[in-house]
Coordinates of N, CA and C and ligand atoms in Angstrom, one line a residue:
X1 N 13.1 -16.9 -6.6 CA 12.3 -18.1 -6.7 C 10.9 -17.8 -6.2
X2 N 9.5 -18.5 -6.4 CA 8.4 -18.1 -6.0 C 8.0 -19.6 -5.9
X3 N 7.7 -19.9 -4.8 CA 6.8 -20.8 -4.6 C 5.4 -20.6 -3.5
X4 N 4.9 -22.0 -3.2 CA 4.3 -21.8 -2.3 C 3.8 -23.1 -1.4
X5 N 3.3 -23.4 -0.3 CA 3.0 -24.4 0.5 C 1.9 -24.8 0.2
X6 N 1.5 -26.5 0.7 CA 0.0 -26.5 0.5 C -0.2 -26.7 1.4
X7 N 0.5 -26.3 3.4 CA -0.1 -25.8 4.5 C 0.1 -24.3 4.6
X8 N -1.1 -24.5 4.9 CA -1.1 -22.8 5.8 C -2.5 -22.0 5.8
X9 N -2.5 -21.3 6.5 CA -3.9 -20.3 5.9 C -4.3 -19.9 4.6
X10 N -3.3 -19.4 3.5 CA -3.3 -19.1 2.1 C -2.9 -20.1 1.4
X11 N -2.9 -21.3 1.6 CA -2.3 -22.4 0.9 C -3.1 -22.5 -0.9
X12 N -2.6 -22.3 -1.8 CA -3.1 -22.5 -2.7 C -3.7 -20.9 -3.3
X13 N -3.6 -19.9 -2.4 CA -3.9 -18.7 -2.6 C -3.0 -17.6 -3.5
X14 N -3.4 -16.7 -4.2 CA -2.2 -15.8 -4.9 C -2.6 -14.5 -4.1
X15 N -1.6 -14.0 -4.0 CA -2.0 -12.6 -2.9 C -0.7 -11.4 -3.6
X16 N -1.2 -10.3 -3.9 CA -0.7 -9.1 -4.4 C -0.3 -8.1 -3.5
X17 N 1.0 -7.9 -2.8 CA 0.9 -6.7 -1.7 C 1.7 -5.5 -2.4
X18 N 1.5 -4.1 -2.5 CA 2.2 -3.2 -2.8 C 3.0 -2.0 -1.7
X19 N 3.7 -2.4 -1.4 CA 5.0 -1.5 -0.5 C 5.5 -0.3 -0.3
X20 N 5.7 0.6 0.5 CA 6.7 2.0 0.2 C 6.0 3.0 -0.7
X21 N 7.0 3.7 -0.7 CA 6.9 5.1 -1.5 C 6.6 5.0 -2.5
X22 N 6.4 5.7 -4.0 CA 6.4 6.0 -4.9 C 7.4 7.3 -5.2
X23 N 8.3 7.7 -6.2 CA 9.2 8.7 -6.5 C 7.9 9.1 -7.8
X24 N 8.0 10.4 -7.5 CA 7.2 10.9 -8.9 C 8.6 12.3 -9.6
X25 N 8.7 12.1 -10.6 CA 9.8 13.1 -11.1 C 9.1 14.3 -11.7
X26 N 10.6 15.3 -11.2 CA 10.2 16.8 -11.4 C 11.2 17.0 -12.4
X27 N 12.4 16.5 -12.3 CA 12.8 16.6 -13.5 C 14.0 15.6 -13.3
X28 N 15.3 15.4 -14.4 CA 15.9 13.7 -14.3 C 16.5 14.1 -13.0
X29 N 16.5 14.9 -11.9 CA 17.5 14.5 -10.3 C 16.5 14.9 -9.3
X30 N 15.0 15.2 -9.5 CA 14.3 15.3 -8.4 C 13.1 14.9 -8.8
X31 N 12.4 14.6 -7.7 CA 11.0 13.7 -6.8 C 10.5 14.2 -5.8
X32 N 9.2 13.9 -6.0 CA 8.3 14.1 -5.1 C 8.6 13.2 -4.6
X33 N 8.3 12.2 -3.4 CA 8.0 11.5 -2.5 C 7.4 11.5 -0.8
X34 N 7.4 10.4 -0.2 CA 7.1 10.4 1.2 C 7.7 9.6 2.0
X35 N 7.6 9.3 3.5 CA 8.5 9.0 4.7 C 8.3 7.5 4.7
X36 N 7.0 6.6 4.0 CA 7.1 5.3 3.8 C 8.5 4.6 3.8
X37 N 8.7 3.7 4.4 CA 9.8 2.7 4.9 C 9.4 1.5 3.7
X38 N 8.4 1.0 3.9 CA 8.0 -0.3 3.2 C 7.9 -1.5 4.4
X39 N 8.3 -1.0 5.3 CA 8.2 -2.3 5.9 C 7.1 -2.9 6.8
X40 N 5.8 -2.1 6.9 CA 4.4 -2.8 6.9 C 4.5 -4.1 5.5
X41 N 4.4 -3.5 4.6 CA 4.1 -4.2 3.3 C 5.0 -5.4 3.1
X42 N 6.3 -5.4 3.3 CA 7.5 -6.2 3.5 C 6.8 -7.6 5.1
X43 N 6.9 -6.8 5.5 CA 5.9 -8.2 6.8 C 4.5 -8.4 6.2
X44 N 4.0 -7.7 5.6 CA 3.2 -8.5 5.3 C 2.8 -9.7 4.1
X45 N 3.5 -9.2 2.9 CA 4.2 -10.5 2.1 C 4.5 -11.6 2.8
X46 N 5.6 -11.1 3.5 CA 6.5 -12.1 4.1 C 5.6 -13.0 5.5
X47 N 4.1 -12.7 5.9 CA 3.4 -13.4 6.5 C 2.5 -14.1 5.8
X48 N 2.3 -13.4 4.7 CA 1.0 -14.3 3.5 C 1.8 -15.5 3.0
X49 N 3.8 -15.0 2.7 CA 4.2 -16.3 2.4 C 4.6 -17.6 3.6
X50 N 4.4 -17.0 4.5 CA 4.3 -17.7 5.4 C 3.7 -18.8 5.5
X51 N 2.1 -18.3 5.4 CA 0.7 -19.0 5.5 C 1.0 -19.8 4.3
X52 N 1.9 -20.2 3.3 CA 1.6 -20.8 1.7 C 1.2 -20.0 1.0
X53 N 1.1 -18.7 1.0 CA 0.4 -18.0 -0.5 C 1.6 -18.0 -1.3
X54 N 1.1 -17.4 -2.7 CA 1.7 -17.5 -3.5 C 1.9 -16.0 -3.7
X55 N 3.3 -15.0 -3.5 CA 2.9 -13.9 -3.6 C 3.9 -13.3 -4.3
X56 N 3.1 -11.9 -5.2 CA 3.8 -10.9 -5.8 C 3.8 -10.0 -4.8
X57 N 5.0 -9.0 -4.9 CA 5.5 -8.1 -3.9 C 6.0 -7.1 -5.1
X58 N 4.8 -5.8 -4.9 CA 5.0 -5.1 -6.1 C 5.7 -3.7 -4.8
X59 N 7.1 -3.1 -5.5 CA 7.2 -2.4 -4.2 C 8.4 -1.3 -5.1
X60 N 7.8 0.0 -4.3 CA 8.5 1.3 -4.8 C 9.9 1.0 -4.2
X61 N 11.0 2.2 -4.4 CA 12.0 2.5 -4.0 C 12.0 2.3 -2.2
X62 N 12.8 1.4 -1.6 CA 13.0 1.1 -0.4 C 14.0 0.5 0.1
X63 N 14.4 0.1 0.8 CA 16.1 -0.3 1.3 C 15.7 -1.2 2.0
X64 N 15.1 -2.5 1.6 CA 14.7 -3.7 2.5 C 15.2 -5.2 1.4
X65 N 15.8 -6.1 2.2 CA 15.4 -7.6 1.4 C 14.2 -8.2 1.1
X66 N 14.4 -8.7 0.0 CA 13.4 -9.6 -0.3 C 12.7 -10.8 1.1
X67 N 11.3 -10.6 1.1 CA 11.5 -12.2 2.2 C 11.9 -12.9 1.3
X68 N 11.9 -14.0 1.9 CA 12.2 -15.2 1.3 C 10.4 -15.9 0.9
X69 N 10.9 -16.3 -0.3 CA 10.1 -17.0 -1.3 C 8.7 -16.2 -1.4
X70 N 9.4 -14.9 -2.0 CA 8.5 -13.7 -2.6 C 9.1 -13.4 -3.7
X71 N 8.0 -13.4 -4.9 CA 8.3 -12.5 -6.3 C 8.2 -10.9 -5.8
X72 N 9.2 -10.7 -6.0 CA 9.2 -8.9 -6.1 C 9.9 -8.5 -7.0
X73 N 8.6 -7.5 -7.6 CA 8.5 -6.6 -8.6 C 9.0 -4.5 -8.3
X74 N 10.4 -4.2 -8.5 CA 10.6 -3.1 -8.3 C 10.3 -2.1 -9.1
X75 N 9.0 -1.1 -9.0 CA 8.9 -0.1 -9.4 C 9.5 1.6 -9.2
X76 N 9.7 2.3 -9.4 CA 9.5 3.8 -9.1 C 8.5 4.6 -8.9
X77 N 7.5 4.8 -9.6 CA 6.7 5.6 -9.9 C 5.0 4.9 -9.5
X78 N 4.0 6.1 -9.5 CA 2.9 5.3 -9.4 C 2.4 4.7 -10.2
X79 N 2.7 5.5 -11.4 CA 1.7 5.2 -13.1 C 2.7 3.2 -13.5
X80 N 3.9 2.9 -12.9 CA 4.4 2.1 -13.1 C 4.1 1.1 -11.7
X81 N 3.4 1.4 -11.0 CA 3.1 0.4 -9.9 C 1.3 -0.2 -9.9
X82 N 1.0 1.2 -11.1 CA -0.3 0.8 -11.3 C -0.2 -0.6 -12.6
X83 N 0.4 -0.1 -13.4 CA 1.2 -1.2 -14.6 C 1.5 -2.4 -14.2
X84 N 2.3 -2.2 -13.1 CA 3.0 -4.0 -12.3 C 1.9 -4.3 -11.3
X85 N 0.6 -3.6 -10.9 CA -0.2 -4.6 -10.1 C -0.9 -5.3 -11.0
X86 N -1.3 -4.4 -12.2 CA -2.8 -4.9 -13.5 C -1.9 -6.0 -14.3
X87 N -0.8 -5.9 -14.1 CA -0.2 -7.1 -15.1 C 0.1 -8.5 -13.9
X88 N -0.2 -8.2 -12.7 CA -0.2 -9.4 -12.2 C -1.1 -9.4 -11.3
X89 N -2.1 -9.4 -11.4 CA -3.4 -9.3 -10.7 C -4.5 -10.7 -11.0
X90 N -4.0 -11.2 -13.1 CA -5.0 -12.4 -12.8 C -4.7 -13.7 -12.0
X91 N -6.2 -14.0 -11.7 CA -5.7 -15.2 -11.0 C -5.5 -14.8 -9.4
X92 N -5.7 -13.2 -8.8 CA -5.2 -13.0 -7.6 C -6.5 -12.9 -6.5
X93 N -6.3 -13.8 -5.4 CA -7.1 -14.1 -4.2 C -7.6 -12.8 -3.3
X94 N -6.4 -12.5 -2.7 CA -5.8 -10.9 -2.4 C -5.2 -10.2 -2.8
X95 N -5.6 -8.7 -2.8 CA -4.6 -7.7 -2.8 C -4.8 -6.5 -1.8
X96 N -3.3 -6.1 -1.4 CA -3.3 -5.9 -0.3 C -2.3 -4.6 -0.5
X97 N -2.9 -3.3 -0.4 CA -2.2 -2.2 -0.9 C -2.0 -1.9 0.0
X98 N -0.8 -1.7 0.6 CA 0.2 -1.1 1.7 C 1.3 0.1 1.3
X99 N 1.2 0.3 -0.6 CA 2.2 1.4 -0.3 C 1.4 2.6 0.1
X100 N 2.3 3.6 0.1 CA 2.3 5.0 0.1 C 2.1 5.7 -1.3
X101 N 1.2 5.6 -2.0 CA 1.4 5.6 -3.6 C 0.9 7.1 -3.5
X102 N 2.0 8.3 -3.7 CA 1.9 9.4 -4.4 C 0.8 10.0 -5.0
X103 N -0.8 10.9 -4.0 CA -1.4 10.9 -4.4 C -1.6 11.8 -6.2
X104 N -0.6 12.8 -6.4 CA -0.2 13.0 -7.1 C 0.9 13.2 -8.2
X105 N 1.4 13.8 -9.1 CA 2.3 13.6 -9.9 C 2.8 15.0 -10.3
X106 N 4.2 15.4 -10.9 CA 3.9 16.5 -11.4 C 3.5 16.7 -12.8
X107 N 2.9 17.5 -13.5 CA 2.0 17.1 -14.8 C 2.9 17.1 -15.8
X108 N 4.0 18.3 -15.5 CA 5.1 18.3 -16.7 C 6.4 18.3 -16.4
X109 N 6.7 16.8 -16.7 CA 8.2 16.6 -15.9 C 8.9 17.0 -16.7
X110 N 9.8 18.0 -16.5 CA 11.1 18.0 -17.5 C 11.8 17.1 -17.8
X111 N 12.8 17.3 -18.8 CA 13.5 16.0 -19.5 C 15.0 16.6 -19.0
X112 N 15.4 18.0 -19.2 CA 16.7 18.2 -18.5 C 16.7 19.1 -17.0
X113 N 17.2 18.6 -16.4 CA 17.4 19.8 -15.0 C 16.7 21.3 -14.8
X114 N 15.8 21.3 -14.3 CA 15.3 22.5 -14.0 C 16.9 23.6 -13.5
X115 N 16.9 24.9 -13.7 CA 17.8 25.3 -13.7 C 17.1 26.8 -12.7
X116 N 18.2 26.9 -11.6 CA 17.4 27.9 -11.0 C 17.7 29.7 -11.6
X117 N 15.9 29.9 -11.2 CA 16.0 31.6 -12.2 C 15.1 32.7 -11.3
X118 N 14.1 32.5 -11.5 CA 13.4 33.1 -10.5 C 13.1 32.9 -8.8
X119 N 12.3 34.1 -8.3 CA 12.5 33.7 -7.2 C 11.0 32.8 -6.4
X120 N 10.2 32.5 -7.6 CA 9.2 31.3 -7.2 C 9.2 30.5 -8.6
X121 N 9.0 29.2 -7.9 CA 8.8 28.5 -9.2 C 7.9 27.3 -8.9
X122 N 6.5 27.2 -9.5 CA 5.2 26.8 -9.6 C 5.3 25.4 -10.6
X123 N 4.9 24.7 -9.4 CA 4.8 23.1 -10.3 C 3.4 22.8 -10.3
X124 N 2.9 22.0 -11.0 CA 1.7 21.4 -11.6 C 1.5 20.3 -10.7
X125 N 0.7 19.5 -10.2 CA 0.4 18.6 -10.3 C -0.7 17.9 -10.4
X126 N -0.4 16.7 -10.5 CA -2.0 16.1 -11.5 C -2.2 14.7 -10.6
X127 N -3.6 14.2 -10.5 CA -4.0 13.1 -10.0 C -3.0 12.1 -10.4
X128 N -2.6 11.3 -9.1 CA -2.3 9.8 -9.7 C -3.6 8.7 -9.7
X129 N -4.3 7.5 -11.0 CA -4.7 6.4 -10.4 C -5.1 6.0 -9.1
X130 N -5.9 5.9 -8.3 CA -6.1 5.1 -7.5 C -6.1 3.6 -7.5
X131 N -4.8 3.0 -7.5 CA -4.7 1.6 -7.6 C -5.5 0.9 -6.8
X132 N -5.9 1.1 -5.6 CA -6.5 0.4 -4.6 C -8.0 0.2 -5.1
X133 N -8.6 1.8 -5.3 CA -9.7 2.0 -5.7 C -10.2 1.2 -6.8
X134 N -9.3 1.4 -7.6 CA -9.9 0.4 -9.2 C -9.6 -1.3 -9.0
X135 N -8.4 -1.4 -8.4 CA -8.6 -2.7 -7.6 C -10.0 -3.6 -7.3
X136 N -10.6 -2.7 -6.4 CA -12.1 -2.7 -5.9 C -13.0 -2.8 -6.7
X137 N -13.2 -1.9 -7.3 CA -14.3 -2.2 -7.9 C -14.0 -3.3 -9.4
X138 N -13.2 -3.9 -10.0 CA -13.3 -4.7 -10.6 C -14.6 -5.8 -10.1
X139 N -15.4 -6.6 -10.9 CA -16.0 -7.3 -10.9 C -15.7 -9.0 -10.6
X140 N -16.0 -9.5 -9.6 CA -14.6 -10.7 -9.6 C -13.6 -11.0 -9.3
X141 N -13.1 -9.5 -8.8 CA -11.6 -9.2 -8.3 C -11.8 -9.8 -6.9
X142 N -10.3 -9.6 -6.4 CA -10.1 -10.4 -5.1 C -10.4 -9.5 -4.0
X143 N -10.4 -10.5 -3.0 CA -10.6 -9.3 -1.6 C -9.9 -8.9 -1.3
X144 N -10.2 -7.1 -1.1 CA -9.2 -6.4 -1.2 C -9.0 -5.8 0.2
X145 N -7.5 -5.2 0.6 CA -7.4 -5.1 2.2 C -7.0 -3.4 1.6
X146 N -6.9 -2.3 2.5 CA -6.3 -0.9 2.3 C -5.6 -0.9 3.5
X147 N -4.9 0.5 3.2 CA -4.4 0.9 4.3 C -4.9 2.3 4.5
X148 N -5.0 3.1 5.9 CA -5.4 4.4 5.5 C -4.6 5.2 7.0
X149 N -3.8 5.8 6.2 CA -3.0 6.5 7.0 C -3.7 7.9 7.1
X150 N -3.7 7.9 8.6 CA -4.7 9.5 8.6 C -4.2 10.0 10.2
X151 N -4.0 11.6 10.3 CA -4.0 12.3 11.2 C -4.3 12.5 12.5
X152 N -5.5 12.3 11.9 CA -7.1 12.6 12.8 C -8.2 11.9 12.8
X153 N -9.1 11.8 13.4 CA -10.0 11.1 13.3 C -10.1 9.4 12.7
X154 N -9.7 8.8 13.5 CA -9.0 7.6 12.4 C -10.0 6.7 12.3
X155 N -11.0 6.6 13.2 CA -11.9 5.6 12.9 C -12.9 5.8 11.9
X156 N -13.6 7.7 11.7 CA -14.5 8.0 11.1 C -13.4 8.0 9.6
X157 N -12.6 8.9 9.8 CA -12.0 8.8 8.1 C -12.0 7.3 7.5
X158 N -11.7 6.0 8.2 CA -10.9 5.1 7.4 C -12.0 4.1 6.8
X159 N -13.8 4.6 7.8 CA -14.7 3.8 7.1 C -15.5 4.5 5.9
X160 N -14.7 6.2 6.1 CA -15.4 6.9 4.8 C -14.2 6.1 4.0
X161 N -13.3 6.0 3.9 CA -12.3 5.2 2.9 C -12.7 3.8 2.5
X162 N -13.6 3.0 3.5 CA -13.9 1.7 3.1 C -14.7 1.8 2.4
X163 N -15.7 3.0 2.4 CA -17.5 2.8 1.7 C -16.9 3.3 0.5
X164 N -15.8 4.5 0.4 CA -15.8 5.3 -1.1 C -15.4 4.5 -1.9
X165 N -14.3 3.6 -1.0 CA -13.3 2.8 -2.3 C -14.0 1.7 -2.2
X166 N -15.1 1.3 -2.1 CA -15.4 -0.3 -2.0 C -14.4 -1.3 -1.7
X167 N -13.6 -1.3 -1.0 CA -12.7 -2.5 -0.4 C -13.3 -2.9 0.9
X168 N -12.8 -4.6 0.8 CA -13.3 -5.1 1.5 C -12.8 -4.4 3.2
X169 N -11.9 -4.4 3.6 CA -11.6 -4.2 5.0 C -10.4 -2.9 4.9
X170 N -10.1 -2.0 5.9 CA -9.2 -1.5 6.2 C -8.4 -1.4 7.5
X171 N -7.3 -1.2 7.2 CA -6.3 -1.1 8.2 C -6.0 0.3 8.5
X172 N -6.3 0.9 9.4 CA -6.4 2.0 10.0 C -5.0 2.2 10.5
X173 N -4.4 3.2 10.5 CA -3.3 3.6 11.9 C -3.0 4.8 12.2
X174 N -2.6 5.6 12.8 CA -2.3 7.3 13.1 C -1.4 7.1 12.9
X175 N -0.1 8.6 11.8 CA 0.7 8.7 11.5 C 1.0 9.9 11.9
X176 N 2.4 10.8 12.1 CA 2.5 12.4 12.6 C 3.5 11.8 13.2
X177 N 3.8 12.9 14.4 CA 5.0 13.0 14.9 C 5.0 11.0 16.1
X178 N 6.4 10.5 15.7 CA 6.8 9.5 16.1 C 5.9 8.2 15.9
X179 N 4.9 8.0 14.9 CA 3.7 6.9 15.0 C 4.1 6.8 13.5
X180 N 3.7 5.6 13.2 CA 3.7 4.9 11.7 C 4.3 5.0 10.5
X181 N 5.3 6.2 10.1 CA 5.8 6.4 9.0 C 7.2 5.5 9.3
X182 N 8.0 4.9 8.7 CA 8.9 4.8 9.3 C 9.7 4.6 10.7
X183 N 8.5 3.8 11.0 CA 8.7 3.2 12.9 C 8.8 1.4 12.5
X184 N 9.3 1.1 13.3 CA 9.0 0.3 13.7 C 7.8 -0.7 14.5
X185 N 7.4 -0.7 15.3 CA 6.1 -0.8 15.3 C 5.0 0.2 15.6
X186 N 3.9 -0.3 15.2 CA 2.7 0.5 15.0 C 1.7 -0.2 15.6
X187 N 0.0 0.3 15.9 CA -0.9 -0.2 16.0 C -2.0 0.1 14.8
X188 N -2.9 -0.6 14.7 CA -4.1 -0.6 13.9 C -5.2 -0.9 14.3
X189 N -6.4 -0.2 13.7 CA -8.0 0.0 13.8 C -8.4 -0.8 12.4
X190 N -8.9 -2.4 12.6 CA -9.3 -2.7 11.0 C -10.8 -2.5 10.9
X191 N -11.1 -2.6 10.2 CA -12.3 -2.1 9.9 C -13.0 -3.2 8.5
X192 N -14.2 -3.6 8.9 CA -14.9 -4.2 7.8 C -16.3 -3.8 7.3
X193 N -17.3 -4.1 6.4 CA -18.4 -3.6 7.0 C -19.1 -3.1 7.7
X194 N -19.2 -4.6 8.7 CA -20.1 -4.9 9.8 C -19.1 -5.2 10.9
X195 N -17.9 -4.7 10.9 CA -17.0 -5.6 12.3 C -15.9 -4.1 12.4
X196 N -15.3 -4.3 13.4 CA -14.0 -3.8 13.4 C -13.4 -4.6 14.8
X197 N -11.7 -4.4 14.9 CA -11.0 -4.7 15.4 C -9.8 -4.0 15.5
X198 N -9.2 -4.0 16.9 CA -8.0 -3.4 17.1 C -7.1 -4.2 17.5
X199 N -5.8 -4.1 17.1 CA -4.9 -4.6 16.9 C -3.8 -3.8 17.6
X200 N -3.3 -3.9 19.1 CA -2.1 -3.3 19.9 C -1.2 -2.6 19.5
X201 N -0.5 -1.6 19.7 CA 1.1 -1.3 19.4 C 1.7 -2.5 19.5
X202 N 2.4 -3.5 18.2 CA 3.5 -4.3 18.5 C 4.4 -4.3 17.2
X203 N 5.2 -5.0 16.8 CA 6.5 -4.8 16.2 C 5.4 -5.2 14.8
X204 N 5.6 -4.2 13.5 CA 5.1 -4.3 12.7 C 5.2 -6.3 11.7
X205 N 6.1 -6.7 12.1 CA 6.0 -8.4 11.6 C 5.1 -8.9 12.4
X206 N 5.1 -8.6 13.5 CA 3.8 -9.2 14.6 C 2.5 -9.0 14.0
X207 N 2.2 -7.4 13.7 CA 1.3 -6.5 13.3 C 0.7 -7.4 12.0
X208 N 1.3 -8.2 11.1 CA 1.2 -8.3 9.4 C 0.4 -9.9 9.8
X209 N 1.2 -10.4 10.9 CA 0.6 -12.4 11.1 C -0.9 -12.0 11.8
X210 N -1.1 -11.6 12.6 CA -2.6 -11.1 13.1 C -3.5 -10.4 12.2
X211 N -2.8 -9.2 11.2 CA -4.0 -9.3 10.3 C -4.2 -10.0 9.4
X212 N -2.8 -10.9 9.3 CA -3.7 -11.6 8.0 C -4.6 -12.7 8.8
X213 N -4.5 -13.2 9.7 CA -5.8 -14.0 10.2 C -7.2 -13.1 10.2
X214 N -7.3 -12.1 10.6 CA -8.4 -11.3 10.6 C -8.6 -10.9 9.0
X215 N -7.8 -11.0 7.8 CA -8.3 -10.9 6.5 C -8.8 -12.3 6.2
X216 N -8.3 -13.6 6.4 CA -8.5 -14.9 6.5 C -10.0 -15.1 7.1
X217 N -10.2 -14.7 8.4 CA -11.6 -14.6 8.9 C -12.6 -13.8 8.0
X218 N -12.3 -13.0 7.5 CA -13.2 -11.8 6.7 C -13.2 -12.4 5.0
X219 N -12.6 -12.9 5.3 CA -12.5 -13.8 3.2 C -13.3 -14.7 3.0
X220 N -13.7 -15.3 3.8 CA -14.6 -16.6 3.9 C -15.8 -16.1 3.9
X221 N -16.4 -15.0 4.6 CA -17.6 -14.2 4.2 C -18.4 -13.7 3.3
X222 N -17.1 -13.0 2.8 CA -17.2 -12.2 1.1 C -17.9 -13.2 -0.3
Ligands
CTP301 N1 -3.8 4.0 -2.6 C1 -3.6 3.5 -3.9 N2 -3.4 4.4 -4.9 C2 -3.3 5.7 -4.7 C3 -3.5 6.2 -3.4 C4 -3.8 5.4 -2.4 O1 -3.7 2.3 -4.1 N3 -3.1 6.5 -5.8 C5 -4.1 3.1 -1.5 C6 -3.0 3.0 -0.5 O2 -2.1 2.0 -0.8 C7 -3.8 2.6 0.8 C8 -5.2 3.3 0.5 O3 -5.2 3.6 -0.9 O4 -4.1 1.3 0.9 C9 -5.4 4.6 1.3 O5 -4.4 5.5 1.1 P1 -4.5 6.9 1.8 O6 -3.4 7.8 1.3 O7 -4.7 6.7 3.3 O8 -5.9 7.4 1.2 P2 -6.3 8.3 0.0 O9 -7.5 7.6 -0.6 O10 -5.2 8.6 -0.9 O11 -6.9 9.6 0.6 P3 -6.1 10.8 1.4 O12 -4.6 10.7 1.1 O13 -6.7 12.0 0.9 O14 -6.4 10.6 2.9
CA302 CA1 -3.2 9.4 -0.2

């Protein structure tokens, strides 16, 4: 069921969040993928529906419940998560890309089982889409939130990420050994233009109600 409230911060709002991993196939019983959980994206849905938004929950392969009174949309792949955001995008307030979308693909997926022969074997791969990115630069499109999972350097990488991809704000975090992939909670560095804010180590559902007020602050701007 999808509804929505007419209290809350998003009341009357449509908000797009995308989730988790992406599986990219190598051939029909293997995948690329990554350590994404989904459950940034999953609290954060589940805080926009909180607020009254009206929200689609477009989300890869993940082992989570639906919140309650979220449309979710299950994808695999990126080229099919780019598909399920553009087909429900009109009409949308926010979007708010939290998965882990596969920056690439492999270019020539087999159709039957790779079969082992030699003693190296060379895969292809090929750009995926930038969902977030094209997000952004649409004309009219909604305000858009990122995420930018990085190593090193997290404050200078994530505002080269805000200026390249034109999105309105980012959500910064450090990922590597024991921090953000698959934890439980995390902290964040958001980033706007002209502002930034940090946001504590606390339980990532904590993490998702505080930034959406800080996207809520930052929307009224725009
Ligand atoms: N993203 C996306 N589509 C992609 C790749 C990333 O929508 N094909 C989105 C993610 O959901 C996230 C943001 O872009 O909100 C940043 O993802 P990240 O992997 O940190 O950045 P990239 O631009 O892919 O750069 P890199 O991996 O080289 O750091
Ligand atoms: Ca990436």
């Amino acid at each position: 069921m999808l509804y929505s409230s007419n209290t809350g911060l998003f009341a009357g709002q449509k908000v797009v969040v995308t989730a988790g991993p992406t599986r990219e196939a190598v051939d029909p019983v293997r995948f690329i993928s990554n350590r994404s959980s989904g459950k940034m994206g999953f609290a954060l849905a589940e805080a926009f529906a909180a607020e009254g938004a009206k929200v689609v929950l477009v989300s890869g392969p993940v082992n989570m419940a639906t919140p309650a009174g979220v449309q979710r949309v299950d994808v695999v792949s990126a080229l099919q998560m780019h598909e399920a955001v553009f087909d429900h995008l009109p009409g949308t307030d926010v979007f708010a890309g939290c998965a882990a979308v596969a920056d690439y693909r492999p270019g020539n997926p087999q159709q039957q089982k790779i079969k082992k022969a030699e003693q190296q074997l060379e895969l292809t791969l090929v750009k995926n889409p930038d969902i977030l990115a094209e997000v952004a630069a649409l004309d009219d499109g909604p305000f858009t939130l990122g995420f930018a999972a990085e190593t090193r350097k997290l404050a200078e990488n994530a505002r080269i990420k805000l200026v390249r991809k034109s999105v309105d704000m980012i959500a910064a975090n450090l990922v590597g050994e024991n921090r953000g992939f698959d934890m439980e909670g995390n902290a964040l560095l958001v980033l706007w233009s002209d502002g930034e804010t940090e946001l504590p180590m606390q339980s990532k559902k904590s993490l998702a109600r505080e930034l959406i007020q800080v996207v809520a602050e930052q929307q009224v701007r725009k």
